[in-house]
Coordinates of C-alpha atoms in Angstrom, one line a residue:
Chain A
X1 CA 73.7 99.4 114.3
X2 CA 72.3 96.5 112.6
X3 CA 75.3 93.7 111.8
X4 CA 76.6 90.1 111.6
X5 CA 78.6 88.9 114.8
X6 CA 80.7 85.5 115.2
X7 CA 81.8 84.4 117.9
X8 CA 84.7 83.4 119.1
X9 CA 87.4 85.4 117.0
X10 CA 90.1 82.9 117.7
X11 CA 89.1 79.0 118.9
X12 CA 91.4 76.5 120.1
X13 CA 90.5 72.8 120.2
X14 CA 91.8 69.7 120.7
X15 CA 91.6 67.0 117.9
X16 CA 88.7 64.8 117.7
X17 CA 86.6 67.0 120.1
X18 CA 83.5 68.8 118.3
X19 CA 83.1 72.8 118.8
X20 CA 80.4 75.2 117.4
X21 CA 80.4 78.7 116.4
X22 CA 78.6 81.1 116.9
X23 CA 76.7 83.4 114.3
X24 CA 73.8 86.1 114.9
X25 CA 72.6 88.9 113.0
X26 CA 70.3 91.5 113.7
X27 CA 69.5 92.7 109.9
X28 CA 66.2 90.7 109.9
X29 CA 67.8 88.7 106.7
X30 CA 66.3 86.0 105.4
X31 CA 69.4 83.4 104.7
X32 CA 72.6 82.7 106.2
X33 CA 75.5 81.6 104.8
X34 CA 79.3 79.4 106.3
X35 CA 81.9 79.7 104.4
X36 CA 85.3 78.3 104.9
X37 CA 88.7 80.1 103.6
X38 CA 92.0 78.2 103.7
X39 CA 95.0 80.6 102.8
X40 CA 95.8 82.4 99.7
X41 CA 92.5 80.4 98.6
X42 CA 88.6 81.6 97.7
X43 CA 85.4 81.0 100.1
X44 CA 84.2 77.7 99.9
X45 CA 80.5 77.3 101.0
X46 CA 79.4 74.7 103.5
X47 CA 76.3 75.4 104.1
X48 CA 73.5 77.7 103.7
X49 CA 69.6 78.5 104.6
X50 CA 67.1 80.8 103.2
X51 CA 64.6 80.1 105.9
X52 CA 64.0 79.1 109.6
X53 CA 63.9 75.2 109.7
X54 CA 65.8 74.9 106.3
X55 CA 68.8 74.7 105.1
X56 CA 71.0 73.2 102.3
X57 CA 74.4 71.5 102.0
X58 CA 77.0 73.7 100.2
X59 CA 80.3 72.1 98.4
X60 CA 82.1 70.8 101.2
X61 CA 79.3 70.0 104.0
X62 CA 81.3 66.7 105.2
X63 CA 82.7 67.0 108.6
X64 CA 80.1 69.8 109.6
X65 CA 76.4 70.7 110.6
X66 CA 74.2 73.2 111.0
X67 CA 70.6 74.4 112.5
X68 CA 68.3 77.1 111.9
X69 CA 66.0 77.4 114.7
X70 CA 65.7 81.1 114.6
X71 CA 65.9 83.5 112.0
X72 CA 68.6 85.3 113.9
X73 CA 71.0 82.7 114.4
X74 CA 73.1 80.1 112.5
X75 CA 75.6 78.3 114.0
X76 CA 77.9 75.7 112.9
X77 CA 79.2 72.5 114.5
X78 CA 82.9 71.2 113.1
X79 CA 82.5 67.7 114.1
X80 CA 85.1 65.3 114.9
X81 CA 84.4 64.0 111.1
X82 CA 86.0 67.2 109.4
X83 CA 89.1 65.7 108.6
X84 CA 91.0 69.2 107.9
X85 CA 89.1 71.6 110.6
X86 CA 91.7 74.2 110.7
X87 CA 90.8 76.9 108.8
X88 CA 88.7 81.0 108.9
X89 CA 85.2 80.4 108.9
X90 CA 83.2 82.8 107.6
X91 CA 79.5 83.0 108.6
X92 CA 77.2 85.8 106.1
X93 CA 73.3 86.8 105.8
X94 CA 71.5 88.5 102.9
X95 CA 67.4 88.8 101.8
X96 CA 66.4 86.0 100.8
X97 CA 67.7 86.8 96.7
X98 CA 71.1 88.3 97.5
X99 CA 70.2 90.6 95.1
X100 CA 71.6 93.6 97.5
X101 CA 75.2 92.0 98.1
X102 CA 76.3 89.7 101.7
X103 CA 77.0 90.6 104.5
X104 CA 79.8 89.3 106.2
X105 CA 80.8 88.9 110.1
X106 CA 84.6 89.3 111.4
X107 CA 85.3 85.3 110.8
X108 CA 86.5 83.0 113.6
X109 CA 89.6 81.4 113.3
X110 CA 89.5 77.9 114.2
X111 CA 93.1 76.1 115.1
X112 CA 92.7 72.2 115.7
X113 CA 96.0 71.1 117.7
Chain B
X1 CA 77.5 82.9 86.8
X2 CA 80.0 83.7 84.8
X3 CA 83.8 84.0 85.0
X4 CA 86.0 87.1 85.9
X5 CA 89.5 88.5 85.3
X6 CA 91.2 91.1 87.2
X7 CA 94.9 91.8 87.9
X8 CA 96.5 90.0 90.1
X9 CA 98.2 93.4 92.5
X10 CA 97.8 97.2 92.0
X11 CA 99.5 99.8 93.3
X12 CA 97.8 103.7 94.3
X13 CA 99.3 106.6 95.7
X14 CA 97.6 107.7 98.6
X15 CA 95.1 110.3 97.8
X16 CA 94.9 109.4 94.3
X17 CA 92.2 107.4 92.2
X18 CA 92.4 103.9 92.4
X19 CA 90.9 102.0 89.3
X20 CA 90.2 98.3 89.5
X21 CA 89.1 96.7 86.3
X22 CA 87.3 93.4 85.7
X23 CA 86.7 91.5 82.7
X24 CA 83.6 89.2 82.6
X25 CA 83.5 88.8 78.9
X26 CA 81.0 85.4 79.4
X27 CA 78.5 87.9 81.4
X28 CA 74.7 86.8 80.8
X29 CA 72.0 89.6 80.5
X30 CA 70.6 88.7 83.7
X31 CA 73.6 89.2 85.9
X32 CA 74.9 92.0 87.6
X33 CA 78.6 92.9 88.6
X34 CA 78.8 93.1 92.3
X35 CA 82.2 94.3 93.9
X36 CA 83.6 93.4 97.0
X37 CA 87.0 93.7 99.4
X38 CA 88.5 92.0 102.1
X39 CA 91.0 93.5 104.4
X40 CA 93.4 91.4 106.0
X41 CA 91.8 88.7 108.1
X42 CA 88.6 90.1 108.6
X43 CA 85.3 89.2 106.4
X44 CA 84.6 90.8 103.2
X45 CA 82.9 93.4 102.4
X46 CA 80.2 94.2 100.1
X47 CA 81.1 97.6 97.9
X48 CA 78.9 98.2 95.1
X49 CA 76.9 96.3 92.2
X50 CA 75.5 97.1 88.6
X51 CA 73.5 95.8 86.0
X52 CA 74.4 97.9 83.2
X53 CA 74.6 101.7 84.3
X54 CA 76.9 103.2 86.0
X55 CA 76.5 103.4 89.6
X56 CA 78.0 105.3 92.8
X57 CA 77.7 105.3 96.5
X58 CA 79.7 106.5 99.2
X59 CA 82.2 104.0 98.7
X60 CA 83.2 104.0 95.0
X61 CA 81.5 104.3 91.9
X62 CA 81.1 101.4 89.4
X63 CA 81.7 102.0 85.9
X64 CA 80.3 99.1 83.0
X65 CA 81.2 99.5 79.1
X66 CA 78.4 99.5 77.2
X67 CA 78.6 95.9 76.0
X68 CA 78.9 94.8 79.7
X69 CA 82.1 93.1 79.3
X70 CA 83.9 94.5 81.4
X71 CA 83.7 97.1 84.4
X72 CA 86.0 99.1 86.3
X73 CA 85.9 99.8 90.4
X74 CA 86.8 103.6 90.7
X75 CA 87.9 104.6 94.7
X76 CA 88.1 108.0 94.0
X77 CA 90.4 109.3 97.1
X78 CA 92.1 106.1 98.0
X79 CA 93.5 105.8 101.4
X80 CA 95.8 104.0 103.4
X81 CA 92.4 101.3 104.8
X82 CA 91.7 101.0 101.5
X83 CA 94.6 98.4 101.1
X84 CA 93.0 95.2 100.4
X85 CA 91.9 92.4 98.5
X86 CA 89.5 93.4 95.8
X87 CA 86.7 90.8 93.9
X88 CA 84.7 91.2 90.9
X89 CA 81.6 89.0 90.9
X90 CA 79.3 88.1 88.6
X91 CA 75.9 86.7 89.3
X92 CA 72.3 86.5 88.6
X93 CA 69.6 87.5 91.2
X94 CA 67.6 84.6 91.1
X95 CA 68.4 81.1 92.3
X96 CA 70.4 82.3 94.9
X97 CA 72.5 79.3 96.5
X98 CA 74.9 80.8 98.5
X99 CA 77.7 80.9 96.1
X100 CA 79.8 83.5 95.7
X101 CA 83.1 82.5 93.7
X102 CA 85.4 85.2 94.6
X103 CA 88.3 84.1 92.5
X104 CA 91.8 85.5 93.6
X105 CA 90.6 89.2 93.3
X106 CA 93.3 92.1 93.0
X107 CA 95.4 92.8 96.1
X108 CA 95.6 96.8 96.0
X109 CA 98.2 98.3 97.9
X110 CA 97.6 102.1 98.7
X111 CA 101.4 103.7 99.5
X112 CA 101.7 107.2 101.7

């Protein structure tokens, strides 16, 4: 079955260290999405691409980075910069419009002691 | 995009219909509703979307007044997995940047 996977569900890191998460999907979709939810609160978008090589900051980008070196994957480094890295991260894919709705892997939760 | 309104909680007997409505009275005629949930602590998921007729899959159906200001997410046989967080979205299809502004959707509680 085709899908979005993240990896880790559930990361534990020690302040100031950097950590990346994992995102693949196997839908052959054009852009990929991060998105970070804090609770009781919306999805925020850090960053996004619509192609291989590309990508675009979202509203919160500080603190974070991304690559895009395959259309499959799109994972996402919290640096040491993020000032606030505990949080869900969510990590979506869609054609290249989003005209057919997101799809959306499980989330990692990220817990920065 | 343009903004939505939706209750804030709904309760739905087990079984029973469940009816979401959404009011996105600000709606261009370019953008479509688009409907999804999220269950606790996972990712959400896409449900449906419209332009201006009604529409139905295997998940709900999606029903849009005529003057496309507001719409109503019907579950027809709501179950106990169907408890969940429920957002009404409005965008266009072109420009696409990502965004997706969920707002604080409707939490639907589904009772036995």
């Amino acid at each position: 079955d085709g899908g979005i996977t993240q990896s880790p569900k559930y990361l534990f890191r020690k302040e100031g260290q950097n950590v990346t998460l994992s995102c693949e999907q196997n839908l052959n979709h054009d852009a990929m999405y991060w998105y970070r939810q804090d609770p009781g609160q919306g999805l925020r978008l850090i960053y996004y691409s619509q192609i291989v090589n590309d990508f675009q900051k979202g509203d919160i980008a500080e603190g974070y980075s991304v690559s895009r070196e395959k259309k499959e994957s799109f994972p996402l480094t919290v640096t040491s910069a993020q000032k606030n890295p505990t949080a869900f991260y969510l990590c979506a894919s869609s054609s290249q419009t989003g005209a057919l709705g997101y799809t959306f892997g499980s989330g990692t939760r990220l817990t920065v002691v | 995009d343009a903004k939505t309104t939706q209750p804030p909680s709904m309760d739905c007997a087990e079984g029973r219909a469940a009816n979401l409505p959404c009011n996105h009275s600000t709606i261009s005629g370019n953008e479509y509703v688009y409907w999804y949930r999220q269950i606790h602590s996972q990712g959400p998921q896409y449900i449906i979307h419209g332009l201006k007729n009604n529409e139905t899959n295997e998940m709900a159906s999606l029903i849009i007044t005529e003057d496309r200001k507001s719409s109503t997410l019907i579950l027809p046989h709501a179950t106990l997995r169907d408890t969940a967080v429920y957002y009404c979205i409005v965008r266009g299809y072109s420009g696409n940047t990502g965004k997706l502004i969920f707002g604080q959707g409707t939490t639907l509680q589904v009772k036995p």
